[in-house]
Short mmCIF file of C-alpha atoms (C1' of nucleotides) in Angstrom, two decimals:
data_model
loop_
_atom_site.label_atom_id
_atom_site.label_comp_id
_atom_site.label_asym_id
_atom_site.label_seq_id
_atom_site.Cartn_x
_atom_site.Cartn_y
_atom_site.Cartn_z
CA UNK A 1 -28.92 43.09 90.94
CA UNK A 2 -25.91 41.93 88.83
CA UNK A 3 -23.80 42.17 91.65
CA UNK A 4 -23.99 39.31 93.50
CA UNK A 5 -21.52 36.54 95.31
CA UNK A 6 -23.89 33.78 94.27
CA UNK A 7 -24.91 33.18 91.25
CA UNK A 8 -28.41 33.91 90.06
CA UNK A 9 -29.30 30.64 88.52
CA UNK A 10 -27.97 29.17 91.62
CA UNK A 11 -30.45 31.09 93.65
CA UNK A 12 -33.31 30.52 91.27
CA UNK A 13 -33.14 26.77 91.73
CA UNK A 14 -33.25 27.46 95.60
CA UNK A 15 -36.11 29.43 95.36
CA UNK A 16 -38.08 27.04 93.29
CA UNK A 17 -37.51 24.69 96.05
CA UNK A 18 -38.78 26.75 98.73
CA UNK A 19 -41.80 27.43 96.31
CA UNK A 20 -42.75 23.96 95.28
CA UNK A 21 -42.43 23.20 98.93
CA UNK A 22 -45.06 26.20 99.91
CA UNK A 23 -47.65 25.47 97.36
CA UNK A 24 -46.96 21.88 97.85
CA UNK A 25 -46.43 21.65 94.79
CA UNK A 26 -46.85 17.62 94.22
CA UNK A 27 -44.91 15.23 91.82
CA UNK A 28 -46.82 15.86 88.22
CA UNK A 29 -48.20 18.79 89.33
CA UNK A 30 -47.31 22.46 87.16
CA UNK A 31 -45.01 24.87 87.99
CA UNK A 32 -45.43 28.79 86.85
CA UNK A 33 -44.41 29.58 83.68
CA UNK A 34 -40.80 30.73 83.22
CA UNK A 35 -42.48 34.24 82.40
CA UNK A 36 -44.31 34.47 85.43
CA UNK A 37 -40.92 33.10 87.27
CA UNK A 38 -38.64 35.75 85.96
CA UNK A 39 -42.03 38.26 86.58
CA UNK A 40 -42.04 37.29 90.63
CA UNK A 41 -38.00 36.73 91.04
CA UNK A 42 -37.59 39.75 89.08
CA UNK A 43 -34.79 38.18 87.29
CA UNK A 44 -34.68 38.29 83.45
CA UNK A 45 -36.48 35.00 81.68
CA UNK A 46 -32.84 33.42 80.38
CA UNK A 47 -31.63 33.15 83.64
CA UNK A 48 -35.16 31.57 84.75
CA UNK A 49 -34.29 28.85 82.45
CA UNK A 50 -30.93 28.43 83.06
CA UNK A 51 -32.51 27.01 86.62
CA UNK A 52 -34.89 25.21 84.69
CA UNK A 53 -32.95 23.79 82.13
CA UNK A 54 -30.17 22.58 84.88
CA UNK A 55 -32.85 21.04 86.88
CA UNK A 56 -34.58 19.08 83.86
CA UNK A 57 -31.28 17.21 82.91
CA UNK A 58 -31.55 16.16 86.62
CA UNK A 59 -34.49 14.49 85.88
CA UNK A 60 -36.42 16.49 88.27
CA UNK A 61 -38.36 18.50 85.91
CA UNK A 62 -39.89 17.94 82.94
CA UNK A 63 -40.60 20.66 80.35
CA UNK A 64 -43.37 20.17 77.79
CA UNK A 65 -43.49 22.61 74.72
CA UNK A 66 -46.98 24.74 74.88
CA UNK A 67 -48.05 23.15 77.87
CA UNK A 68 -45.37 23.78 80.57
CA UNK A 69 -43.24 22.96 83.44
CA UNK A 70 -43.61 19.85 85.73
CA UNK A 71 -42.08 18.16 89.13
CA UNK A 72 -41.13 15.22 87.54
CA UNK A 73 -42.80 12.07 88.99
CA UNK A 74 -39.73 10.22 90.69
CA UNK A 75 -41.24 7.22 89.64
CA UNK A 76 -41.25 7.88 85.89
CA UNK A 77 -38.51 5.65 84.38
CA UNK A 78 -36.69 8.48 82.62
CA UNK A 79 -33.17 8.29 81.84
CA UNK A 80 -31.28 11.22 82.44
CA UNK A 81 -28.78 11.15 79.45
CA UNK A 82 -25.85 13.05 81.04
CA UNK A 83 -25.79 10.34 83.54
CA UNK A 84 -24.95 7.63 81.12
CA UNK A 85 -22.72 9.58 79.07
CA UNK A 86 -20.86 11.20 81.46
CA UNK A 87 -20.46 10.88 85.17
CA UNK A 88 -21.44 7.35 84.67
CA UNK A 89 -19.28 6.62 82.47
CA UNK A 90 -16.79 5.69 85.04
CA UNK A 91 -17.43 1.58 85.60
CA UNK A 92 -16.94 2.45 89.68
CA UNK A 93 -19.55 5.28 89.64
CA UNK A 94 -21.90 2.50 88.14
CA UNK A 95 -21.32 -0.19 90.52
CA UNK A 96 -21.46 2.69 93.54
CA UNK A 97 -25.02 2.95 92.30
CA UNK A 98 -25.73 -0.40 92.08
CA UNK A 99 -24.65 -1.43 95.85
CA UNK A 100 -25.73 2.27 97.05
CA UNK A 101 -29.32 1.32 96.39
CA UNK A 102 -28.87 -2.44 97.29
CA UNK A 103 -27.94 -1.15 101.09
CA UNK A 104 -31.19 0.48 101.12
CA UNK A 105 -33.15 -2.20 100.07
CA UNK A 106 -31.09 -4.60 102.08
CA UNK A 107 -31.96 -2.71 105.25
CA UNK A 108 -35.46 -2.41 104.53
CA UNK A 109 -36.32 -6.15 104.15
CA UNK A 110 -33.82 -6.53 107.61
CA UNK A 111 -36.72 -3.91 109.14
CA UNK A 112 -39.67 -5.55 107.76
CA UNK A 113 -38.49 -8.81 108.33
CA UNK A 114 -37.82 -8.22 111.72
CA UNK A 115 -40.74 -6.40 112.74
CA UNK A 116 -43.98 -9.09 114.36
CA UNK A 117 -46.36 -6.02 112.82
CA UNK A 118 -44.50 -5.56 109.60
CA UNK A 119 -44.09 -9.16 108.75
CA UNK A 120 -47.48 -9.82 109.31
CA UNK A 121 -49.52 -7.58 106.36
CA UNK A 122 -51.58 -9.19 104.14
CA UNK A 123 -49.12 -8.10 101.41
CA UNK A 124 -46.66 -10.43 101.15
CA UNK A 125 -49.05 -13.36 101.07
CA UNK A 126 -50.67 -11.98 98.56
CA UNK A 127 -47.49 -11.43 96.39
CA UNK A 128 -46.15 -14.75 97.26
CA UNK A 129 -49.98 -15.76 95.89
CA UNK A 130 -49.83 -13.73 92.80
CA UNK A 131 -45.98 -15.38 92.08
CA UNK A 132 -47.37 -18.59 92.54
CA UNK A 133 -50.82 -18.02 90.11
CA UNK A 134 -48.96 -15.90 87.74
CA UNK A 135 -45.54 -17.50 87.79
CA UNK A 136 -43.84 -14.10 87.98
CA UNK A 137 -43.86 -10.74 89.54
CA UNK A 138 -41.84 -7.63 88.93
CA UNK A 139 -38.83 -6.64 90.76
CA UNK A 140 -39.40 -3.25 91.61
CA UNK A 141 -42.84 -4.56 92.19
CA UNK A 142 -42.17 -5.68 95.42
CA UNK A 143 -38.83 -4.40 96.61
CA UNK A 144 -40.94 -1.12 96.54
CA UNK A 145 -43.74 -2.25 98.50
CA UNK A 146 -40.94 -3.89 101.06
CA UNK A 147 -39.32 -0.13 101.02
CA UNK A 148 -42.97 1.71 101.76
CA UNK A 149 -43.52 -0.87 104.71
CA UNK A 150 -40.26 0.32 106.18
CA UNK A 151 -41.94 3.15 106.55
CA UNK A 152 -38.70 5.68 105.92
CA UNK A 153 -39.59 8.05 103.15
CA UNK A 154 -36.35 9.28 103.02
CA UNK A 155 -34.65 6.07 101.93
CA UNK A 156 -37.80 5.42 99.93
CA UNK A 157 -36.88 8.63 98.17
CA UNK A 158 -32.95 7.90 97.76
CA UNK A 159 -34.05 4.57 96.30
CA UNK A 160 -36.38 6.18 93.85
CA UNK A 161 -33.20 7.75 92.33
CA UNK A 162 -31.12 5.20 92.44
CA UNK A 163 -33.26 3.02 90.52
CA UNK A 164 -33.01 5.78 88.41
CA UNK A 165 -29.86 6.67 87.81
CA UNK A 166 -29.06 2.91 87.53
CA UNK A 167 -31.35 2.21 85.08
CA UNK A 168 -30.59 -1.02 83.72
CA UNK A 169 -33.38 -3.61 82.25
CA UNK A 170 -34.36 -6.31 84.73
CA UNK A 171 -35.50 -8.60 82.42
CA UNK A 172 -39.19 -9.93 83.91
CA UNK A 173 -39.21 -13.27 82.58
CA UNK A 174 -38.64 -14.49 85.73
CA UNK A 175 -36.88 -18.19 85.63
CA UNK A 176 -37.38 -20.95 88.02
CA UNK A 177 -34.24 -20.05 89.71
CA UNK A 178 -35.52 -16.78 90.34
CA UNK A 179 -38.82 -17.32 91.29
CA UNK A 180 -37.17 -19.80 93.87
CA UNK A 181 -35.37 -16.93 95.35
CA UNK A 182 -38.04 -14.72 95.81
CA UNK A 183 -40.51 -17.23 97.44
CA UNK A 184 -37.64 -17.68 99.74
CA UNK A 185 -37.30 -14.08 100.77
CA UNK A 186 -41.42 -13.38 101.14
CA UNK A 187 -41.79 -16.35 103.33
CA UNK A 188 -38.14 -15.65 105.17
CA UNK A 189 -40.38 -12.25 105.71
CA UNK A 190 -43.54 -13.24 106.79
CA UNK A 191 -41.44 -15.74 109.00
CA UNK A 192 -39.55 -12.97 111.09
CA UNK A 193 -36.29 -14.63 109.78
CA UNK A 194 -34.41 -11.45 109.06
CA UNK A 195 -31.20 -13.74 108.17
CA UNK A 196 -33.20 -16.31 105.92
CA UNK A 197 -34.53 -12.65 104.25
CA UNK A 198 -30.71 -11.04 103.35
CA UNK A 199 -29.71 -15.03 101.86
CA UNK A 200 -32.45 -14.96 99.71
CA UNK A 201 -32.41 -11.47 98.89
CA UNK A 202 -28.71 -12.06 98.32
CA UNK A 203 -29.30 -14.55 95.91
CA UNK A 204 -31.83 -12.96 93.86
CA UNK A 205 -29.56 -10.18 93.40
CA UNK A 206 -27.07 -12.14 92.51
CA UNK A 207 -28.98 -14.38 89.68
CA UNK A 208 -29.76 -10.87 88.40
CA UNK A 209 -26.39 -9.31 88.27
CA UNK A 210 -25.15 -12.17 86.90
CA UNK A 211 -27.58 -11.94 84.20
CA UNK A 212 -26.50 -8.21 83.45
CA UNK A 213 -23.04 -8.89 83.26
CA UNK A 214 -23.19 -12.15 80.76
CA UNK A 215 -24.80 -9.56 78.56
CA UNK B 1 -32.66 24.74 62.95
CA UNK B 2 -35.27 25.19 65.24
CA UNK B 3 -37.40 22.40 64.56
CA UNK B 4 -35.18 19.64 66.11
CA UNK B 5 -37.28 16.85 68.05
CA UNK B 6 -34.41 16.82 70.44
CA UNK B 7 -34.10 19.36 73.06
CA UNK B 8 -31.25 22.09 71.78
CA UNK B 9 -29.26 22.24 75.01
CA UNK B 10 -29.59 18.53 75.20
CA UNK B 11 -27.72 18.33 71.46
CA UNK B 12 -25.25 20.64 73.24
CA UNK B 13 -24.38 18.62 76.13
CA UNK B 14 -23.77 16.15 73.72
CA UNK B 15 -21.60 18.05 71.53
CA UNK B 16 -19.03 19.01 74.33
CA UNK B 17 -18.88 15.64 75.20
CA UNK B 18 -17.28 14.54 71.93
CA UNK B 19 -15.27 18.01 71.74
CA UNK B 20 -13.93 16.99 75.24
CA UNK B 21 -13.01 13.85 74.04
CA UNK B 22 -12.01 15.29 70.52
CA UNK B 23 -9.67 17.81 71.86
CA UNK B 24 -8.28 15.87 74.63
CA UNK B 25 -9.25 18.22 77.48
CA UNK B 26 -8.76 17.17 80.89
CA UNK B 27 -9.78 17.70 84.01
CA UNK B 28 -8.64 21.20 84.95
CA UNK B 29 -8.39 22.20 81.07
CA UNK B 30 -10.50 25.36 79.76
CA UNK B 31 -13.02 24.79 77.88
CA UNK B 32 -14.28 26.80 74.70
CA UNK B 33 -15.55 30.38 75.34
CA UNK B 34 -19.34 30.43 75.27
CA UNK B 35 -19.11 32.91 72.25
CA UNK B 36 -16.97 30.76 70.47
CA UNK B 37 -19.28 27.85 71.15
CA UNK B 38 -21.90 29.59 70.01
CA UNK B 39 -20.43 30.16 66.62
CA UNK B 40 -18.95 27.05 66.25
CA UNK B 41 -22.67 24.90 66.92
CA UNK B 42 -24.16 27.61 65.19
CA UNK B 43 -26.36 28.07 68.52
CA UNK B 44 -27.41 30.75 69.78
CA UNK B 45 -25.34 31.66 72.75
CA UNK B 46 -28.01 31.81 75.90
CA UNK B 47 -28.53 28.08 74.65
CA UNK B 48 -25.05 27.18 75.12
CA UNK B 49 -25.59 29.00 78.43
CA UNK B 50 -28.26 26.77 79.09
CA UNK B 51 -25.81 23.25 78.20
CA UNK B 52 -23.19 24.78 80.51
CA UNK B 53 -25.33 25.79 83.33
CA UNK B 54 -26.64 22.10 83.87
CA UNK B 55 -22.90 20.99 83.55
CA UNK B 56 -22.33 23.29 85.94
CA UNK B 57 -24.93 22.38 88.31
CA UNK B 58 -24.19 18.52 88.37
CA UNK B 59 -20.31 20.19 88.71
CA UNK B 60 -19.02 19.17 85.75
CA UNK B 61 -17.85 22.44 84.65
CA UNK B 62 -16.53 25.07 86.60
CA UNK B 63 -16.62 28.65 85.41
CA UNK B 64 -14.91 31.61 86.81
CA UNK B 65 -16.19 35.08 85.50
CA UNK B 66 -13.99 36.77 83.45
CA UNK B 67 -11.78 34.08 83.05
CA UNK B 68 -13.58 30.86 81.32
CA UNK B 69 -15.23 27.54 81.78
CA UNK B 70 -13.40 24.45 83.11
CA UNK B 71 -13.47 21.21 83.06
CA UNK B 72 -13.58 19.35 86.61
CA UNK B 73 -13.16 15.63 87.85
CA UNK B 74 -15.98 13.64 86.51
CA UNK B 75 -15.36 11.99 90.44
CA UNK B 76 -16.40 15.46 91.41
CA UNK B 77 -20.06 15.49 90.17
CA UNK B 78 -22.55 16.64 92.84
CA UNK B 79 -25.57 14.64 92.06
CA UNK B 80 -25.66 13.75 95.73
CA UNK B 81 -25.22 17.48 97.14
CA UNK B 82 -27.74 18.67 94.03
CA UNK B 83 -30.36 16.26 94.88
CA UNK B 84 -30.26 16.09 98.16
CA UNK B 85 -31.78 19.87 98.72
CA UNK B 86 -34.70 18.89 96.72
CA UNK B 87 -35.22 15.50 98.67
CA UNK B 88 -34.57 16.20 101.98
CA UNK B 89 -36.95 19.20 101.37
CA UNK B 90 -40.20 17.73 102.28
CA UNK B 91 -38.56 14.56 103.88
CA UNK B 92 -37.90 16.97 106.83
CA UNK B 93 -38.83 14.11 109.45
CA UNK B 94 -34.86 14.04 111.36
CA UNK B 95 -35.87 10.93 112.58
CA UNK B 96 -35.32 9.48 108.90
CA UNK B 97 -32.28 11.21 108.13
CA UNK B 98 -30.86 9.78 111.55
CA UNK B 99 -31.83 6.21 110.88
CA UNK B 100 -30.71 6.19 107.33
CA UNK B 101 -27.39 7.58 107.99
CA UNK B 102 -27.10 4.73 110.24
CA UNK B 103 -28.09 2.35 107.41
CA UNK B 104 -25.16 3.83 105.81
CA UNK B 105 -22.99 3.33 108.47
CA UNK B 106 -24.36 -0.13 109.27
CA UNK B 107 -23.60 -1.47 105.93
CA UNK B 108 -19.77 -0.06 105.76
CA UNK B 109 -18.78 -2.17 109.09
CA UNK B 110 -20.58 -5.23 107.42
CA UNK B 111 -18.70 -5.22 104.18
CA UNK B 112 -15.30 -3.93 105.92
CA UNK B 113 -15.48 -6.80 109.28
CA UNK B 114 -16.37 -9.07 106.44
CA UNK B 115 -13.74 -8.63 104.07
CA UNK B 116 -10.43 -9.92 105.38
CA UNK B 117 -8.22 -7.22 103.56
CA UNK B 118 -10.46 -4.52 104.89
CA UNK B 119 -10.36 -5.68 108.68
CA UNK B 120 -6.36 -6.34 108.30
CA UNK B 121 -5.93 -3.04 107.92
CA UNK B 122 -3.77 -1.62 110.30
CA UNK B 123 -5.97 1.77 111.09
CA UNK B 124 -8.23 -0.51 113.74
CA UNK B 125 -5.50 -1.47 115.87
CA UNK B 126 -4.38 1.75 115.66
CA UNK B 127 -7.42 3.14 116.57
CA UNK B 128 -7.96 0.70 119.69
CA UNK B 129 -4.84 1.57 120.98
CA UNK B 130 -5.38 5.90 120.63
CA UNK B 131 -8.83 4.55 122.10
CA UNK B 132 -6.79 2.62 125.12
CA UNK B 133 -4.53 5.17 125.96
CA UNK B 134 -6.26 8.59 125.68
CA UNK B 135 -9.18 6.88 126.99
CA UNK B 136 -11.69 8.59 123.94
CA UNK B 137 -11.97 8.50 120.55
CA UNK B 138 -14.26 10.52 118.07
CA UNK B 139 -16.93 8.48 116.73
CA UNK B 140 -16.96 10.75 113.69
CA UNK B 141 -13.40 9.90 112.53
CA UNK B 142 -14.04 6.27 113.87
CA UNK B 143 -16.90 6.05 111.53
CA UNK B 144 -15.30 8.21 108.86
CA UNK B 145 -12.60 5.74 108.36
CA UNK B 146 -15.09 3.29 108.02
CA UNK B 147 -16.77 4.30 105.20
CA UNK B 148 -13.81 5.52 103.44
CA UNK B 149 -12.71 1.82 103.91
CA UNK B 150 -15.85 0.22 102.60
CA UNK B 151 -14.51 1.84 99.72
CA UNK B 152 -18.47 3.36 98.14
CA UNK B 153 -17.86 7.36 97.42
CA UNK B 154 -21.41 7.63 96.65
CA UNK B 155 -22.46 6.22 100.32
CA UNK B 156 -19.55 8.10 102.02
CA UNK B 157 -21.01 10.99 100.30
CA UNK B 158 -24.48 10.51 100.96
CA UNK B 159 -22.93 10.16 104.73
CA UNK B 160 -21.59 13.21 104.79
CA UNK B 161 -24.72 14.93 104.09
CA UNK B 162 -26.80 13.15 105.94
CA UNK B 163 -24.47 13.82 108.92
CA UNK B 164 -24.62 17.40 107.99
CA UNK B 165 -28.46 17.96 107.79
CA UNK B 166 -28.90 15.24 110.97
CA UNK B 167 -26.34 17.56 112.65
CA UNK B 168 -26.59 16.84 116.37
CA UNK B 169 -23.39 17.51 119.09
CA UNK B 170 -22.13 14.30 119.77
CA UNK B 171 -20.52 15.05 123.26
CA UNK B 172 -16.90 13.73 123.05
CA UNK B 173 -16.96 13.08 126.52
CA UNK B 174 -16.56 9.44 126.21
CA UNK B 175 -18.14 7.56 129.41
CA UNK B 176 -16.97 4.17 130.43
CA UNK B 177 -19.94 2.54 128.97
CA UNK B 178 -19.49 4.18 125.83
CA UNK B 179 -15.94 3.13 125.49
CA UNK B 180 -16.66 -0.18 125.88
CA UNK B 181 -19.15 -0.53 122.66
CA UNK B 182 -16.56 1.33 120.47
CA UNK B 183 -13.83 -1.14 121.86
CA UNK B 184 -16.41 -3.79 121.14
CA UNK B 185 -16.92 -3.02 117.68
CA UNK B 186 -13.19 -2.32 116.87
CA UNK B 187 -12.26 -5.72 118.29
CA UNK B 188 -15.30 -7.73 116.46
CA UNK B 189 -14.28 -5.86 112.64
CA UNK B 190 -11.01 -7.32 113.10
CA UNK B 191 -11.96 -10.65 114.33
CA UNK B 192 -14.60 -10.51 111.08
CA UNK B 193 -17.16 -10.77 113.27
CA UNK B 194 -19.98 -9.28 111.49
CA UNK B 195 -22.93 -10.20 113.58
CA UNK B 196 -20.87 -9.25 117.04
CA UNK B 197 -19.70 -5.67 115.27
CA UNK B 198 -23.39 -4.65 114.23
CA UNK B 199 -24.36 -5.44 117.73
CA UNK B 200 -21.76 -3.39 119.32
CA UNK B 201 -22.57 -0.48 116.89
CA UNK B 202 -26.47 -1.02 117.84
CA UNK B 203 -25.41 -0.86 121.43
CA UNK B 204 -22.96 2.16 120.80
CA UNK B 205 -25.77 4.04 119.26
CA UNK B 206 -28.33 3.80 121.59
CA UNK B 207 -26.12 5.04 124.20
CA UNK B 208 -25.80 8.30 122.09
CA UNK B 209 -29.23 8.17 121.12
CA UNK B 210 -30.77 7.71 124.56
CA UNK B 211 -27.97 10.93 125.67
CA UNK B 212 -29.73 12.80 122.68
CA UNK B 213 -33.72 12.39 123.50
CA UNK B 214 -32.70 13.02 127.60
CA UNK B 215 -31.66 16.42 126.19
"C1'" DT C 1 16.69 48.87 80.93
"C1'" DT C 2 13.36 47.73 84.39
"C1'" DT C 3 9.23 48.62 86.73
"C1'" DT C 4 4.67 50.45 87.13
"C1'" DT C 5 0.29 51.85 85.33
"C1'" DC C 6 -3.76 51.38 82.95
"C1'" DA C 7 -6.59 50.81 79.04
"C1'" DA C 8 -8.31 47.36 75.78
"C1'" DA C 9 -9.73 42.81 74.77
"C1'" DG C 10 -11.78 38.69 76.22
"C1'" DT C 11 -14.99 36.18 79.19
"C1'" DG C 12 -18.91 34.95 82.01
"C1'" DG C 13 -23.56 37.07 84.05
"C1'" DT C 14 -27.83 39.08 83.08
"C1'" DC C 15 -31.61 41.46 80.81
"C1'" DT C 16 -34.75 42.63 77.03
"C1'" DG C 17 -37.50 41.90 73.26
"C1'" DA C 18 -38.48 39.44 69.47
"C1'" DC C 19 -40.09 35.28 66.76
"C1'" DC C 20 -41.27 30.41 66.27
"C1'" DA C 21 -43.74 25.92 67.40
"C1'" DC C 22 -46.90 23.86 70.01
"C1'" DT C 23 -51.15 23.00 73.15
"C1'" DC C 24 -55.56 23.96 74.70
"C1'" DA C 25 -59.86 25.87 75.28
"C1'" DA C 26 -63.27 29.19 73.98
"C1'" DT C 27 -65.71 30.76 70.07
"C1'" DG C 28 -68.44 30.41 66.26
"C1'" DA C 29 -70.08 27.96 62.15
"C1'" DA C 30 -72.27 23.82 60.18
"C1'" DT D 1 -74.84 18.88 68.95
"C1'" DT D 2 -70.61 18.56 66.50
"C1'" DC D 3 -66.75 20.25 64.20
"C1'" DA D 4 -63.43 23.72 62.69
"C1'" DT D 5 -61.01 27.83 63.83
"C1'" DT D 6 -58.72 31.10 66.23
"C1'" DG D 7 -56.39 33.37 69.89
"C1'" DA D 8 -54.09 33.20 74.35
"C1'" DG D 9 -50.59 30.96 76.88
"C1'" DT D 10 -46.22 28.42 77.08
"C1'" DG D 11 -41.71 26.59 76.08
"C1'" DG D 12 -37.58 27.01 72.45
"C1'" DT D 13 -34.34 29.89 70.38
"C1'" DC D 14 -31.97 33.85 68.86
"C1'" DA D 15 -29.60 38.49 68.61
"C1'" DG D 16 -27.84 42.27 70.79
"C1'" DA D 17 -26.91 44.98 74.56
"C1'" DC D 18 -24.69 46.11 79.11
"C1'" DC D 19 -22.23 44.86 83.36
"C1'" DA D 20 -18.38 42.88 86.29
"C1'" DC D 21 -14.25 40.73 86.26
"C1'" DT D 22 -9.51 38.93 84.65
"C1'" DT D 23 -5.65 38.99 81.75
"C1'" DT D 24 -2.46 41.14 78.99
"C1'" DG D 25 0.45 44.07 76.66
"C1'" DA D 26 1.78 48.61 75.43
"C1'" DA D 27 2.81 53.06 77.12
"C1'" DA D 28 4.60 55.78 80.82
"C1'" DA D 29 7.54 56.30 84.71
"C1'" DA D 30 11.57 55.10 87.28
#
DNA sequence: TTTTTCAAAGTGGTCTGACCACTCAATGAA
DNA sequence: TTCATTGAGTGGTCAGACCACTTTGAAAAA
């Protein structure tokens, strides 16, 4: 039992995989209690938690005293503290994130854009409607809803993480400038201009990083 | 002791951070022993355990039975490898790991054709001429260098991955037609011709794509 | 003296059983 | 019905016990 190559903890958190995955275990939902883990792994309850515990500073679980464990809802702004104090410490990790997650949402408004079906939903008028009533609208907002139309989950997912792991406060008052910049890109959109879409895009981005860095 | 609002292990993590730093140990340097550590945080030790497994997990830390724990390269962490089991999990459709490893790829000959260090460098020529003479080149290393070039570690290694769970024989067997696209490309990054490379890639790909479905 | 052997100490890996702190729902009293 | 209580379930932590492995240094052999 002791006596093997890899290491039990190791094996836990692959198990756990293959069992959230069988009982489709959905983000939110509850996983067994580390008892009844270490009961049906027939491993000893420390080493149960070692998995647990490793996975939880990953952000993928989240642990709640007298209650219990739960897949962590990717969308759940949680900052993973490690992150910030260690690996991303380095100033090139940081920016790796940043650009990482900007390729993925740079792609996805290149597919939407450039799709005659994609283009066309109803949701981008009605966010360039809502920016134009309300005078602002959230970044994530609709770079999410641009990543969902893309319709590729796994990017979707990547990005999810990135945002994550990147955490860094858009500020929403949105500023003329802004707001400029996104009209641009949701009618560069709904206009099949894929090139128009990246410019604007571009330039949003830009406002904003300009904005984090003055800071 | 036990009545902290934070998390134990979490106050742990912490606390080897600033005895890293503290006691100057670098990368490759041994770390307390998890005894010691105990005593020292006045923990007890299966919650030190618990710190150094999710150190260990992100790879952090290294440990080697009977030996100690060591510190690795921050550079080394394996968020990507870590998460990427639990994402790709579900996300089994190949169809998304294929197109977003291309979105990878895709964005690494932008940013290198449209940098004019990054398309100076000598490896393209290079390349065009092994490409010339022995008539074939491997699009892994072609598209390897690439990415190294574009100079992202997190999107090379998100590449690698992806390459590894897309994992498809890409024949070597370089036909004329082939040839052509990859000579394409190679010529457009060092002219900085971003549009022209992306196309040649595009056509490039669908050659190897169209070989994969006929299959 | 030099080399070999091997037992002890140190270290990570794992298990067990014990409490504590907290949440929630069923139970019973008002 | 409403409210208070209590007990079961769950995560948080600890202490102590073995096991498997590596290093080391002292004793034995050459």
């Amino acid at each position: 039992m002791t006596n093997q190559t890899t290491k039990m903890y190791l094996q836990i958190v692959r198990e756990l995989r293959l069992l959230i995955q069988s009982e489709n275990i959905r983000p939110g939902g509850k996983l067994p209690s580390e008892r009844e883990l270490a009961e049906r792994l027939q491993v000893g309850r420390s080493t149960v938690r070692e998995a647990l515990r490793s996975l939880e500073l990953l952000g993928l679980i989240e642990t709640k005293r007298g209650e219990g464990t739960f897949l962590t809802d990717f969308r759940k702004h949680k900052l993973v503290e490690v992150l910030s104090t260690f690996i991303l410490q380095d100033t090139k990790t940081i920016e790796d994130v940043h650009i990482t997650r900007e390729i993925h949402e740079k792609e996805a408004i290149r597919i939407v854009a450039g799709s005659t079906v994609l283009n066309q939903l109803p949701v981008w008028a009605s966010l360039l409607k809502q920016l134009q009533e309300d005078g602002s609208i959230v970044r994530e907002d609709l770079i999410r809803e641009i990543l969902i139309s893309s319709n590729n989950r796994l990017s979707l997912k990547m990005w999810f993480l990135l945002k994550q792991y990147g955490e860094e406060p858009y500020q929403g008052h949105s500023e003329d400038e802004e707001n400029h910049a996104i009209q641009q890109l949701l009618t560069a959109i709904m206009d099949g201009d894929i090139e128009q879409a990246i410019r604007s895009y571009s330039a949003w981005t830009k406002w904003l990083t300009q904005g984090r860095e003055t800071t």
